[in-house]
Amino acid sequence: MSRRALTVIVTLVGVLLLAWQVRSIGVAAIVDGIRRIGVTGLIAILAIGLTRQLLRSAAWVILMKDDAGKNVPLGRALAATIAGDAIGNLTPLSLAVSEPAKAIFVGTHMPPQRALAALAAENFFYSISVALAVLVGVAVLFLRFPVPDALRTASLLLVAAMAAVLIGGLWLIWKKPALLSSTLARFTRFAGTRVSAYEKFIGKIRTLETNSYAFVHAQPGRLAGVVACDAVFHVLSVAEAWVTLYFLTGGLKPADYLHPVALAIVLDTVQRMINVIFRVVPLKIGVDEVGSGLVTAALGYGSALGVTMGVIRKIRVLFWSLVGLVLLR
């Protein structure tokens, strides 16, 4: 099955899932949720989203700086991030196209090869930070909520997967293997008459891997800056979930004031894993709303809350994707 056919199928399934979920909870509930968010809530959510993009752009800029001090202006890197993410969000190609697009976007300031190597390093650190954030989210889920058996099983599987990501990341830092280029080299015999071009391509991948590892082992001060950017990024991601909950529920005011924060952490973790697992689905249509709805229902809040939060996130993603498309012109 071709990638295009697979994309059409998973997108259609997502749309059908969304239609089923909307029908089960009622359109009126979602419309009421959007009304509750209002202009003030939407501006706050969009502002937090922009700040999060700025933080990842800053981490990229930190890693791009060369020994001569040459670098990309933060504003240009931010524009590249928004534009590249628009491609990734609206198409099934995701990182395969969005990251090279970002590198090309800053090409007037930095050689694309160096920009792409810095992006690879930034994505590496970001992946590690996501694994840590997910582990924190699962811990909060177990400590603060009564967890149904099905959700508990899924959460434990998630913990195992994130632990594997962390172990794999540490192994890469330690061994620095040319993993992708070595794997591609095993298929050289299938290149036929284009073996020369294929070997040249492998050479570029190997150079990218070497440059990426060089970035990982860069000055400690740079790495501290990247870690700080990723940490604040995740804090703001939880803040966005909390703001959305605040407007949707009138503040979530139980006797325990930490409960709304805990719920925001858990729901942000769910959304983060949906982004990872269903990356091939454009806009994560259907799977985000249904997945979030299933979790809020399992925790006793009803599916309408999770579905509406997914719709609000979709509005935020679409807004910045449209901005990104404008920037690509």
CSV table of N, CA and C in Angstrom, one decimal, residues 93-258:
chain,number,residue,atom,x,y,z
A,93,LEU,N,3.7,13.9,5.7
A,93,LEU,CA,5.1,13.8,5.6
A,93,LEU,C,5.9,14.2,6.8
A,94,SER,N,5.3,15.1,7.6
A,94,SER,CA,5.8,15.4,8.9
A,94,SER,C,7.3,15.8,8.9
A,95,LEU,N,8.1,15.1,9.7
A,95,LEU,CA,9.5,15.5,9.9
A,95,LEU,C,10.3,15.4,8.6
A,96,ALA,N,9.9,14.4,7.7
A,96,ALA,CA,10.7,14.2,6.5
A,96,ALA,C,10.7,15.4,5.6
A,97,VAL,N,9.7,16.3,5.7
A,97,VAL,CA,9.7,17.5,4.9
A,97,VAL,C,9.8,18.8,5.7
A,98,SER,N,9.1,18.8,6.9
A,98,SER,CA,9.1,20.0,7.7
A,98,SER,C,10.5,20.4,8.2
A,99,GLU,N,11.3,19.5,8.6
A,99,GLU,CA,12.6,19.9,9.1
A,99,GLU,C,13.6,20.4,8.0
A,100,PRO,N,13.7,19.7,6.8
A,100,PRO,CA,14.4,20.3,5.7
A,100,PRO,C,13.9,21.7,5.3
A,101,ALA,N,12.6,21.8,5.3
A,101,ALA,CA,12.0,23.1,4.9
A,101,ALA,C,12.4,24.2,5.9
A,102,LYS,N,12.5,23.9,7.2
A,102,LYS,CA,13.0,24.9,8.1
A,102,LYS,C,14.5,25.3,7.8
A,103,ALA,N,15.3,24.3,7.5
A,103,ALA,CA,16.7,24.5,7.2
A,103,ALA,C,16.9,25.4,6.0
A,104,ILE,N,16.1,25.1,5.0
A,104,ILE,CA,16.1,25.9,3.7
A,104,ILE,C,15.6,27.3,4.0
A,105,PHE,N,14.6,27.5,4.9
A,105,PHE,CA,14.1,28.8,5.2
A,105,PHE,C,15.1,29.7,5.7
A,106,VAL,N,16.1,29.2,6.5
A,106,VAL,CA,17.1,30.1,7.1
A,106,VAL,C,18.4,30.1,6.3
A,107,GLY,N,18.3,29.6,5.0
A,107,GLY,CA,19.5,29.4,4.2
A,107,GLY,C,20.3,30.6,3.9
A,108,THR,N,19.7,31.8,4.0
A,108,THR,CA,20.4,33.1,3.7
A,108,THR,C,21.3,33.4,4.9
A,109,HIS,N,21.1,32.8,6.1
A,109,HIS,CA,21.9,33.1,7.2
A,109,HIS,C,22.8,32.0,7.6
A,110,MET,N,22.5,30.7,7.3
A,110,MET,CA,23.2,29.6,7.7
A,110,MET,C,23.2,28.5,6.7
A,111,PRO,N,24.3,27.8,6.4
A,111,PRO,CA,24.2,26.7,5.4
A,111,PRO,C,23.2,25.7,5.8
A,112,PRO,N,22.3,25.3,4.9
A,112,PRO,CA,21.3,24.4,5.2
A,112,PRO,C,21.7,23.1,5.9
A,113,GLN,N,22.9,22.6,5.5
A,113,GLN,CA,23.4,21.4,6.1
A,113,GLN,C,23.7,21.6,7.6
A,114,ARG,N,24.2,22.7,8.0
A,114,ARG,CA,24.5,23.0,9.4
A,114,ARG,C,23.2,23.2,10.1
A,115,ALA,N,22.2,23.9,9.5
A,115,ALA,CA,20.9,24.2,10.1
A,115,ALA,C,20.2,22.9,10.3
A,116,LEU,N,20.3,21.9,9.4
A,116,LEU,CA,19.6,20.7,9.5
A,116,LEU,C,20.2,19.8,10.6
A,117,ALA,N,21.5,19.8,10.7
A,117,ALA,CA,22.2,19.1,11.7
A,117,ALA,C,21.8,19.6,13.1
A,118,ALA,N,21.7,20.9,13.2
A,118,ALA,CA,21.3,21.5,14.5
A,118,ALA,C,19.8,21.1,14.8
A,119,LEU,N,19.0,21.0,13.8
A,119,LEU,CA,17.6,20.6,14.0
A,119,LEU,C,17.6,19.2,14.4
A,120,ALA,N,18.4,18.3,13.9
A,120,ALA,CA,18.4,16.9,14.3
A,120,ALA,C,18.8,16.8,15.7
A,121,ALA,N,19.8,17.6,16.1
A,121,ALA,CA,20.2,17.6,17.5
A,121,ALA,C,19.1,18.1,18.4
A,122,GLU,N,18.5,19.2,18.0
A,122,GLU,CA,17.4,19.8,18.8
A,122,GLU,C,16.2,18.8,18.9
A,123,ASN,N,15.9,18.1,17.9
A,123,ASN,CA,14.9,17.1,18.0
A,123,ASN,C,15.3,15.9,18.9
A,124,PHE,N,16.5,15.6,18.9
A,124,PHE,CA,17.0,14.6,19.8
A,124,PHE,C,16.8,15.0,21.3
A,125,PHE,N,17.2,16.2,21.6
A,125,PHE,CA,17.0,16.6,23.0
A,125,PHE,C,15.5,16.8,23.3
A,126,TYR,N,14.7,17.2,22.4
A,126,TYR,CA,13.3,17.4,22.6
A,126,TYR,C,12.7,16.0,22.8
A,127,SER,N,13.1,15.0,22.1
A,127,SER,CA,12.5,13.7,22.2
A,127,SER,C,12.8,13.1,23.7
A,128,ILE,N,14.0,13.4,24.1
A,128,ILE,CA,14.4,13.0,25.5
A,128,ILE,C,13.5,13.7,26.5
A,129,SER,N,13.3,15.0,26.3
A,129,SER,CA,12.4,15.8,27.2
A,129,SER,C,11.0,15.3,27.2
A,130,VAL,N,10.5,14.9,26.0
A,130,VAL,CA,9.1,14.4,25.9
A,130,VAL,C,9.0,13.1,26.7
A,131,ALA,N,10.0,12.2,26.6
A,131,ALA,CA,9.9,11.0,27.3
A,131,ALA,C,9.9,11.3,28.8
A,132,LEU,N,10.7,12.2,29.3
A,132,LEU,CA,10.7,12.6,30.7
A,132,LEU,C,9.3,13.2,31.1
A,133,ALA,N,8.8,14.1,30.3
A,133,ALA,CA,7.5,14.7,30.6
A,133,ALA,C,6.4,13.7,30.6
A,134,VAL,N,6.4,12.7,29.8
A,134,VAL,CA,5.4,11.7,29.8
A,134,VAL,C,5.5,10.8,31.0
A,135,LEU,N,6.7,10.5,31.5
A,135,LEU,CA,6.9,9.7,32.7
A,135,LEU,C,6.3,10.5,33.9
A,136,VAL,N,6.5,11.8,33.9
A,136,VAL,CA,6.0,12.7,35.0
A,136,VAL,C,4.5,12.6,34.9
A,137,GLY,N,3.9,12.7,33.7
A,137,GLY,CA,2.5,12.7,33.5
A,137,GLY,C,1.8,11.4,34.0
A,138,VAL,N,2.5,10.3,33.7
A,138,VAL,CA,1.9,9.0,34.2
A,138,VAL,C,2.0,8.9,35.7
A,139,ALA,N,3.1,9.4,36.3
A,139,ALA,CA,3.3,9.4,37.7
A,139,ALA,C,2.1,10.2,38.4
A,140,VAL,N,1.9,11.4,37.8
A,140,VAL,CA,0.8,12.2,38.3
A,140,VAL,C,-0.6,11.5,38.2
A,141,LEU,N,-0.8,10.8,37.1
A,141,LEU,CA,-2.0,10.1,36.9
A,141,LEU,C,-2.2,9.0,38.0
A,142,PHE,N,-1.2,8.3,38.3
A,142,PHE,CA,-1.3,7.2,39.3
A,142,PHE,C,-1.4,7.8,40.7
A,143,LEU,N,-0.8,8.9,41.0
A,143,LEU,CA,-0.8,9.5,42.3
A,143,LEU,C,-2.0,10.3,42.7
A,144,ARG,N,-2.7,10.9,41.6
A,144,ARG,CA,-3.8,11.8,41.9
A,144,ARG,C,-5.2,11.3,41.5
A,145,PHE,N,-5.2,10.2,40.7
A,145,PHE,CA,-6.5,9.8,40.2
A,145,PHE,C,-6.8,8.3,40.4
A,146,PRO,N,-8.0,7.9,40.5
A,146,PRO,CA,-8.3,6.5,40.5
A,146,PRO,C,-8.3,6.1,39.0
A,147,VAL,N,-7.4,5.1,38.7
A,147,VAL,CA,-7.1,4.8,37.3
A,147,VAL,C,-7.8,3.5,37.0
A,148,PRO,N,-8.7,3.5,36.0
A,148,PRO,CA,-9.4,2.2,35.5
A,148,PRO,C,-8.3,1.2,35.0
A,149,ASP,N,-8.7,-0.1,35.0
A,149,ASP,CA,-7.7,-1.1,34.6
A,149,ASP,C,-7.2,-0.9,33.2
A,150,ALA,N,-8.0,-0.6,32.2
A,150,ALA,CA,-7.6,-0.4,30.9
A,150,ALA,C,-6.6,0.8,30.7
A,151,LEU,N,-6.9,1.9,31.4
A,151,LEU,CA,-6.0,3.0,31.3
A,151,LEU,C,-4.7,2.7,32.1
A,152,ARG,N,-4.8,2.0,33.2
A,152,ARG,CA,-3.6,1.6,33.9
A,152,ARG,C,-2.7,0.8,33.0
A,153,THR,N,-3.2,-0.2,32.3
A,153,THR,CA,-2.4,-1.1,31.4
A,153,THR,C,-1.8,-0.2,30.3
A,154,ALA,N,-2.6,0.6,29.7
A,154,ALA,CA,-2.0,1.5,28.6
A,154,ALA,C,-0.9,2.4,29.2
A,155,SER,N,-1.1,2.9,30.4
A,155,SER,CA,-0.1,3.8,31.0
A,155,SER,C,1.2,3.0,31.3
A,156,LEU,N,1.1,1.8,31.8
A,156,LEU,CA,2.3,1.0,32.0
A,156,LEU,C,3.1,0.7,30.8
A,157,LEU,N,2.3,0.4,29.7
A,157,LEU,CA,3.0,0.2,28.4
A,157,LEU,C,3.7,1.5,27.9
A,158,LEU,N,3.1,2.6,28.2
A,158,LEU,CA,3.6,3.9,27.8
A,158,LEU,C,4.9,4.1,28.6
A,159,VAL,N,4.9,3.8,29.9
A,159,VAL,CA,6.1,3.9,30.7
A,159,VAL,C,7.3,3.1,30.2
A,160,ALA,N,7.0,1.9,29.8
A,160,ALA,CA,8.0,1.0,29.2
A,160,ALA,C,8.6,1.6,27.9
A,161,ALA,N,7.7,2.2,27.1
A,161,ALA,CA,8.1,2.8,25.8
A,161,ALA,C,9.0,4.0,26.1
A,162,MET,N,8.6,4.8,27.0
A,162,MET,CA,9.4,6.0,27.3
A,162,MET,C,10.7,5.7,27.9
A,163,ALA,N,10.7,4.6,28.8
A,163,ALA,CA,12.0,4.2,29.3
A,163,ALA,C,12.9,3.7,28.2
A,164,ALA,N,12.4,3.0,27.2
A,164,ALA,CA,13.2,2.6,26.1
A,164,ALA,C,13.8,3.8,25.3
A,165,VAL,N,13.0,4.8,25.2
A,165,VAL,CA,13.4,6.0,24.5
A,165,VAL,C,14.6,6.7,25.3
A,166,LEU,N,14.5,6.7,26.6
A,166,LEU,CA,15.6,7.3,27.4
A,166,LEU,C,16.8,6.5,27.3
A,167,ILE,N,16.7,5.2,27.4
A,167,ILE,CA,17.8,4.3,27.3
A,167,ILE,C,18.5,4.4,26.0
A,168,GLY,N,17.6,4.4,24.9
A,168,GLY,CA,18.2,4.6,23.6
A,168,GLY,C,18.9,5.9,23.4
A,169,GLY,N,18.4,7.0,24.0
A,169,GLY,CA,19.0,8.3,23.8
A,169,GLY,C,20.4,8.3,24.5
A,170,LEU,N,20.4,7.7,25.7
A,170,LEU,CA,21.7,7.6,26.4
A,170,LEU,C,22.7,6.8,25.6
A,171,TRP,N,22.2,5.7,25.0
A,171,TRP,CA,23.1,4.9,24.2
A,171,TRP,C,23.7,5.6,23.0
A,172,LEU,N,22.8,6.4,22.4
A,172,LEU,CA,23.3,7.2,21.2
A,172,LEU,C,24.4,8.2,21.6
A,173,ILE,N,24.1,8.9,22.8
A,173,ILE,CA,25.1,9.8,23.3
A,173,ILE,C,26.5,9.1,23.6
A,174,TRP,N,26.4,7.9,24.1
A,174,TRP,CA,27.6,7.2,24.5
A,174,TRP,C,28.3,6.6,23.3
A,175,LYS,N,27.6,5.9,22.4
A,175,LYS,CA,28.2,5.2,21.3
A,175,LYS,C,28.4,6.0,20.0
A,176,LYS,N,27.5,7.0,19.8
A,176,LYS,CA,27.5,7.9,18.6
A,176,LYS,C,27.6,7.0,17.3
A,177,PRO,N,26.7,6.1,17.2
A,177,PRO,CA,26.7,5.2,16.0
A,177,PRO,C,26.2,6.0,14.8
A,178,ALA,N,26.7,5.6,13.6
A,178,ALA,CA,26.1,6.1,12.3
A,178,ALA,C,25.0,5.2,11.9
A,179,LEU,N,24.0,5.2,12.7
A,179,LEU,CA,22.9,4.2,12.7
A,179,LEU,C,22.2,4.3,11.3
A,180,LEU,N,21.7,5.4,10.9
A,180,LEU,CA,20.9,5.5,9.7
A,180,LEU,C,21.7,5.3,8.5
A,181,SER,N,22.9,5.9,8.4
A,181,SER,CA,23.7,5.7,7.2
A,181,SER,C,24.2,4.2,7.1
A,182,SER,N,24.5,3.6,8.2
A,182,SER,CA,24.9,2.2,8.2
A,182,SER,C,23.7,1.3,7.7
A,183,THR,N,22.5,1.6,8.1
A,183,THR,CA,21.4,0.8,7.7
A,183,THR,C,21.1,1.0,6.2
A,184,LEU,N,21.2,2.2,5.7
A,184,LEU,CA,21.0,2.5,4.3
A,184,LEU,C,22.0,1.8,3.5
A,185,ALA,N,23.3,1.7,4.0
A,185,ALA,CA,24.4,1.1,3.2
A,185,ALA,C,24.1,-0.4,2.9
A,186,ARG,N,23.3,-1.0,3.8
A,186,ARG,CA,23.0,-2.4,3.6
A,186,ARG,C,22.2,-2.7,2.3
A,187,PHE,N,21.6,-1.6,1.8
A,187,PHE,CA,20.7,-1.8,0.6
A,187,PHE,C,21.3,-1.2,-0.6
A,188,THR,N,22.6,-1.0,-0.6
A,188,THR,CA,23.3,-0.4,-1.8
A,188,THR,C,23.2,-1.3,-3.0
A,189,ARG,N,23.2,-2.6,-2.8
A,189,ARG,CA,23.1,-3.6,-3.9
A,189,ARG,C,21.8,-3.4,-4.7
A,190,PHE,N,20.8,-2.8,-4.1
A,190,PHE,CA,19.5,-2.7,-4.8
A,190,PHE,C,19.4,-1.4,-5.6
A,191,ALA,N,20.5,-0.6,-5.5
A,191,ALA,CA,20.5,0.7,-6.3
A,191,ALA,C,20.7,0.5,-7.8
A,192,GLY,N,21.2,-0.6,-8.2
A,192,GLY,CA,21.4,-0.9,-9.6
A,192,GLY,C,22.4,0.1,-10.2
A,193,THR,N,21.9,0.7,-11.3
A,193,THR,CA,22.8,1.7,-12.1
A,193,THR,C,22.9,3.0,-11.4
A,194,ARG,N,22.1,3.2,-10.3
A,194,ARG,CA,22.2,4.5,-9.6
A,194,ARG,C,23.0,4.4,-8.3
A,195,VAL,N,23.9,3.4,-8.3
A,195,VAL,CA,24.6,3.1,-7.0
A,195,VAL,C,25.5,4.3,-6.6
A,196,SER,N,26.0,5.0,-7.6
A,196,SER,CA,26.9,6.1,-7.3
A,196,SER,C,26.1,7.2,-6.6
A,197,ALA,N,24.9,7.5,-7.1
A,197,ALA,CA,24.1,8.6,-6.5
A,197,ALA,C,23.6,8.1,-5.1
A,198,TYR,N,23.3,6.8,-5.0
A,198,TYR,CA,22.9,6.3,-3.7
A,198,TYR,C,24.0,6.4,-2.7
A,199,GLU,N,25.2,6.1,-3.1
A,199,GLU,CA,26.3,6.2,-2.1
A,199,GLU,C,26.6,7.6,-1.7
A,200,LYS,N,26.4,8.5,-2.7
A,200,LYS,CA,26.6,10.0,-2.4
A,200,LYS,C,25.5,10.4,-1.4
A,201,PHE,N,24.3,9.9,-1.5
A,201,PHE,CA,23.2,10.2,-0.6
A,201,PHE,C,23.6,9.7,0.8
A,202,ILE,N,24.1,8.5,0.9
A,202,ILE,CA,24.5,7.9,2.1
A,202,ILE,C,25.6,8.7,2.8
A,203,GLY,N,26.5,9.2,2.0
A,203,GLY,CA,27.6,10.1,2.5
A,203,GLY,C,27.0,11.3,3.1
A,204,LYS,N,26.0,11.9,2.5
A,204,LYS,CA,25.4,13.1,3.1
A,204,LYS,C,24.7,12.8,4.4
A,205,ILE,N,24.0,11.7,4.5
A,205,ILE,CA,23.4,11.2,5.7
A,205,ILE,C,24.4,11.0,6.8
A,206,ARG,N,25.5,10.4,6.5
A,206,ARG,CA,26.6,10.1,7.4
A,206,ARG,C,27.2,11.4,8.0
A,207,THR,N,27.4,12.4,7.1
A,207,THR,CA,27.8,13.7,7.5
A,207,THR,C,26.9,14.4,8.4
A,208,LEU,N,25.6,14.3,8.1
A,208,LEU,CA,24.5,14.8,9.0
A,208,LEU,C,24.6,14.2,10.4
A,209,GLU,N,24.8,12.9,10.4
A,209,GLU,CA,24.8,12.2,11.7
A,209,GLU,C,26.1,12.7,12.5
A,210,THR,N,27.2,12.8,11.8
A,210,THR,CA,28.4,13.2,12.5
A,210,THR,C,28.3,14.6,13.0
A,211,ASN,N,27.7,15.5,12.2
A,211,ASN,CA,27.5,16.9,12.6
A,211,ASN,C,26.5,17.0,13.8
A,212,SER,N,25.5,16.1,13.8
A,212,SER,CA,24.5,16.1,14.8
A,212,SER,C,25.1,15.7,16.2
A,213,TYR,N,26.0,14.7,16.1
A,213,TYR,CA,26.6,14.2,17.3
A,213,TYR,C,27.6,15.3,17.9
A,214,ALA,N,28.2,16.1,16.9
A,214,ALA,CA,29.1,17.2,17.3
A,214,ALA,C,28.3,18.2,18.1
A,215,PHE,N,27.0,18.5,17.6
A,215,PHE,CA,26.2,19.4,18.3
A,215,PHE,C,25.8,18.9,19.7
A,216,VAL,N,25.5,17.6,19.8
A,216,VAL,CA,25.2,17.0,21.1
A,216,VAL,C,26.3,17.2,22.1
A,217,HIS,N,27.5,17.1,21.6
A,217,HIS,CA,28.7,17.2,22.5
A,217,HIS,C,29.3,18.6,22.5
A,218,ALA,N,28.4,19.6,22.2
A,218,ALA,CA,28.9,21.0,22.1
A,218,ALA,C,29.2,21.5,23.5
A,219,GLN,N,29.4,22.9,23.6
A,219,GLN,CA,29.7,23.5,24.9
A,219,GLN,C,28.6,23.3,25.9
A,220,PRO,N,29.0,23.0,27.2
A,220,PRO,CA,28.0,22.7,28.2
A,220,PRO,C,27.0,23.9,28.4
A,221,GLY,N,27.5,25.1,28.2
A,221,GLY,CA,26.6,26.2,28.3
A,221,GLY,C,25.5,26.2,27.3
A,222,ARG,N,25.8,25.8,26.1
A,222,ARG,CA,24.8,25.7,25.0
A,222,ARG,C,23.7,24.6,25.4
A,223,LEU,N,24.2,23.5,25.9
A,223,LEU,CA,23.3,22.4,26.2
A,223,LEU,C,22.4,22.8,27.3
A,224,ALA,N,22.9,23.5,28.3
A,224,ALA,CA,22.1,24.0,29.4
A,224,ALA,C,21.0,24.9,28.9
A,225,GLY,N,21.3,25.7,27.9
A,225,GLY,CA,20.3,26.6,27.3
A,225,GLY,C,19.2,25.8,26.6
A,226,VAL,N,19.6,24.7,25.9
A,226,VAL,CA,18.6,23.9,25.2
A,226,VAL,C,17.7,23.2,26.2
A,227,VAL,N,18.3,22.6,27.2
A,227,VAL,CA,17.6,21.9,28.3
A,227,VAL,C,16.6,22.9,28.9
A,228,ALA,N,17.0,24.1,29.2
A,228,ALA,CA,16.1,25.1,29.8
A,228,ALA,C,14.9,25.5,28.9
A,229,CYS,N,15.2,25.6,27.6
A,229,CYS,CA,14.2,25.9,26.6
A,229,CYS,C,13.1,24.8,26.5
A,230,ASP,N,13.6,23.5,26.5
A,230,ASP,CA,12.7,22.4,26.5
A,230,ASP,C,11.9,22.3,27.8
A,231,ALA,N,12.5,22.5,28.9
A,231,ALA,CA,11.8,22.5,30.2
A,231,ALA,C,10.7,23.5,30.2
A,232,VAL,N,11.0,24.7,29.8
A,232,VAL,CA,9.9,25.8,29.9
A,232,VAL,C,8.8,25.5,28.8
A,233,PHE,N,9.2,24.9,27.7
A,233,PHE,CA,8.3,24.5,26.7
A,233,PHE,C,7.2,23.5,27.3
A,234,HIS,N,7.7,22.6,28.0
A,234,HIS,CA,6.7,21.6,28.6
A,234,HIS,C,5.9,22.2,29.7
A,235,VAL,N,6.4,23.1,30.5
A,235,VAL,CA,5.7,23.8,31.5
A,235,VAL,C,4.6,24.6,30.8
A,236,LEU,N,4.9,25.3,29.7
A,236,LEU,CA,3.9,26.1,29.0
A,236,LEU,C,2.8,25.2,28.3
A,237,SER,N,3.2,24.0,27.9
A,237,SER,CA,2.3,23.1,27.4
A,237,SER,C,1.2,22.7,28.4
A,238,VAL,N,1.6,22.5,29.6
A,238,VAL,CA,0.7,22.2,30.7
A,238,VAL,C,-0.1,23.4,31.0
A,239,ALA,N,0.5,24.6,31.0
A,239,ALA,CA,-0.2,25.8,31.2
A,239,ALA,C,-1.3,26.0,30.2
A,240,GLU,N,-1.1,25.7,28.9
A,240,GLU,CA,-2.1,25.8,27.9
A,240,GLU,C,-3.3,24.9,28.2
A,241,ALA,N,-3.0,23.7,28.6
A,241,ALA,CA,-4.1,22.7,29.0
A,241,ALA,C,-4.8,23.3,30.2
A,242,TRP,N,-4.1,23.9,31.2
A,242,TRP,CA,-4.8,24.4,32.4
A,242,TRP,C,-5.7,25.6,32.0
A,243,VAL,N,-5.2,26.5,31.2
A,243,VAL,CA,-6.0,27.6,30.7
A,243,VAL,C,-7.3,27.2,30.0
A,244,THR,N,-7.1,26.2,29.1
A,244,THR,CA,-8.3,25.6,28.4
A,244,THR,C,-9.3,25.0,29.4
A,245,LEU,N,-8.8,24.3,30.4
A,245,LEU,CA,-9.7,23.7,31.4
A,245,LEU,C,-10.3,24.8,32.2
A,246,TYR,N,-9.6,25.8,32.5
A,246,TYR,CA,-10.1,27.0,33.4
A,246,TYR,C,-11.4,27.6,32.7
A,247,PHE,N,-11.2,27.9,31.4
A,247,PHE,CA,-12.4,28.5,30.7
A,247,PHE,C,-13.5,27.5,30.4
A,248,LEU,N,-13.2,26.2,30.2
A,248,LEU,CA,-14.2,25.3,29.9
A,248,LEU,C,-15.0,24.9,31.1
A,249,THR,N,-14.4,24.9,32.3
A,249,THR,CA,-15.1,24.4,33.5
A,249,THR,C,-15.3,25.4,34.5
A,250,GLY,N,-15.0,26.7,34.2
A,250,GLY,CA,-15.3,27.8,35.2
A,250,GLY,C,-14.2,27.7,36.3
A,251,GLY,N,-13.1,27.1,36.0
A,251,GLY,CA,-12.0,27.2,37.0
A,251,GLY,C,-11.7,25.9,37.7
A,252,LEU,N,-12.5,24.9,37.6
A,252,LEU,CA,-12.2,23.6,38.3
A,252,LEU,C,-11.8,23.9,39.7
A,253,LYS,N,-12.8,24.1,40.6
A,253,LYS,CA,-12.5,24.6,41.9
A,253,LYS,C,-12.8,23.6,43.0
A,254,PRO,N,-12.1,22.5,43.0
A,254,PRO,CA,-12.4,21.5,44.1
A,254,PRO,C,-11.7,22.0,45.4
A,255,ALA,N,-11.8,21.2,46.5
A,255,ALA,CA,-11.2,21.6,47.7
A,255,ALA,C,-9.7,21.6,47.6
A,256,ASP,N,-9.2,20.7,46.8
A,256,ASP,CA,-7.7,20.5,46.6
A,256,ASP,C,-7.3,21.4,45.4
A,257,TYR,N,-6.6,22.5,45.6
A,257,TYR,CA,-6.3,23.4,44.5
A,257,TYR,C,-5.3,22.8,43.6
A,258,LEU,N,-4.6,21.8,43.9
A,258,LEU,CA,-3.6,21.1,43.0
A,258,LEU,C,-4.3,20.3,42.0
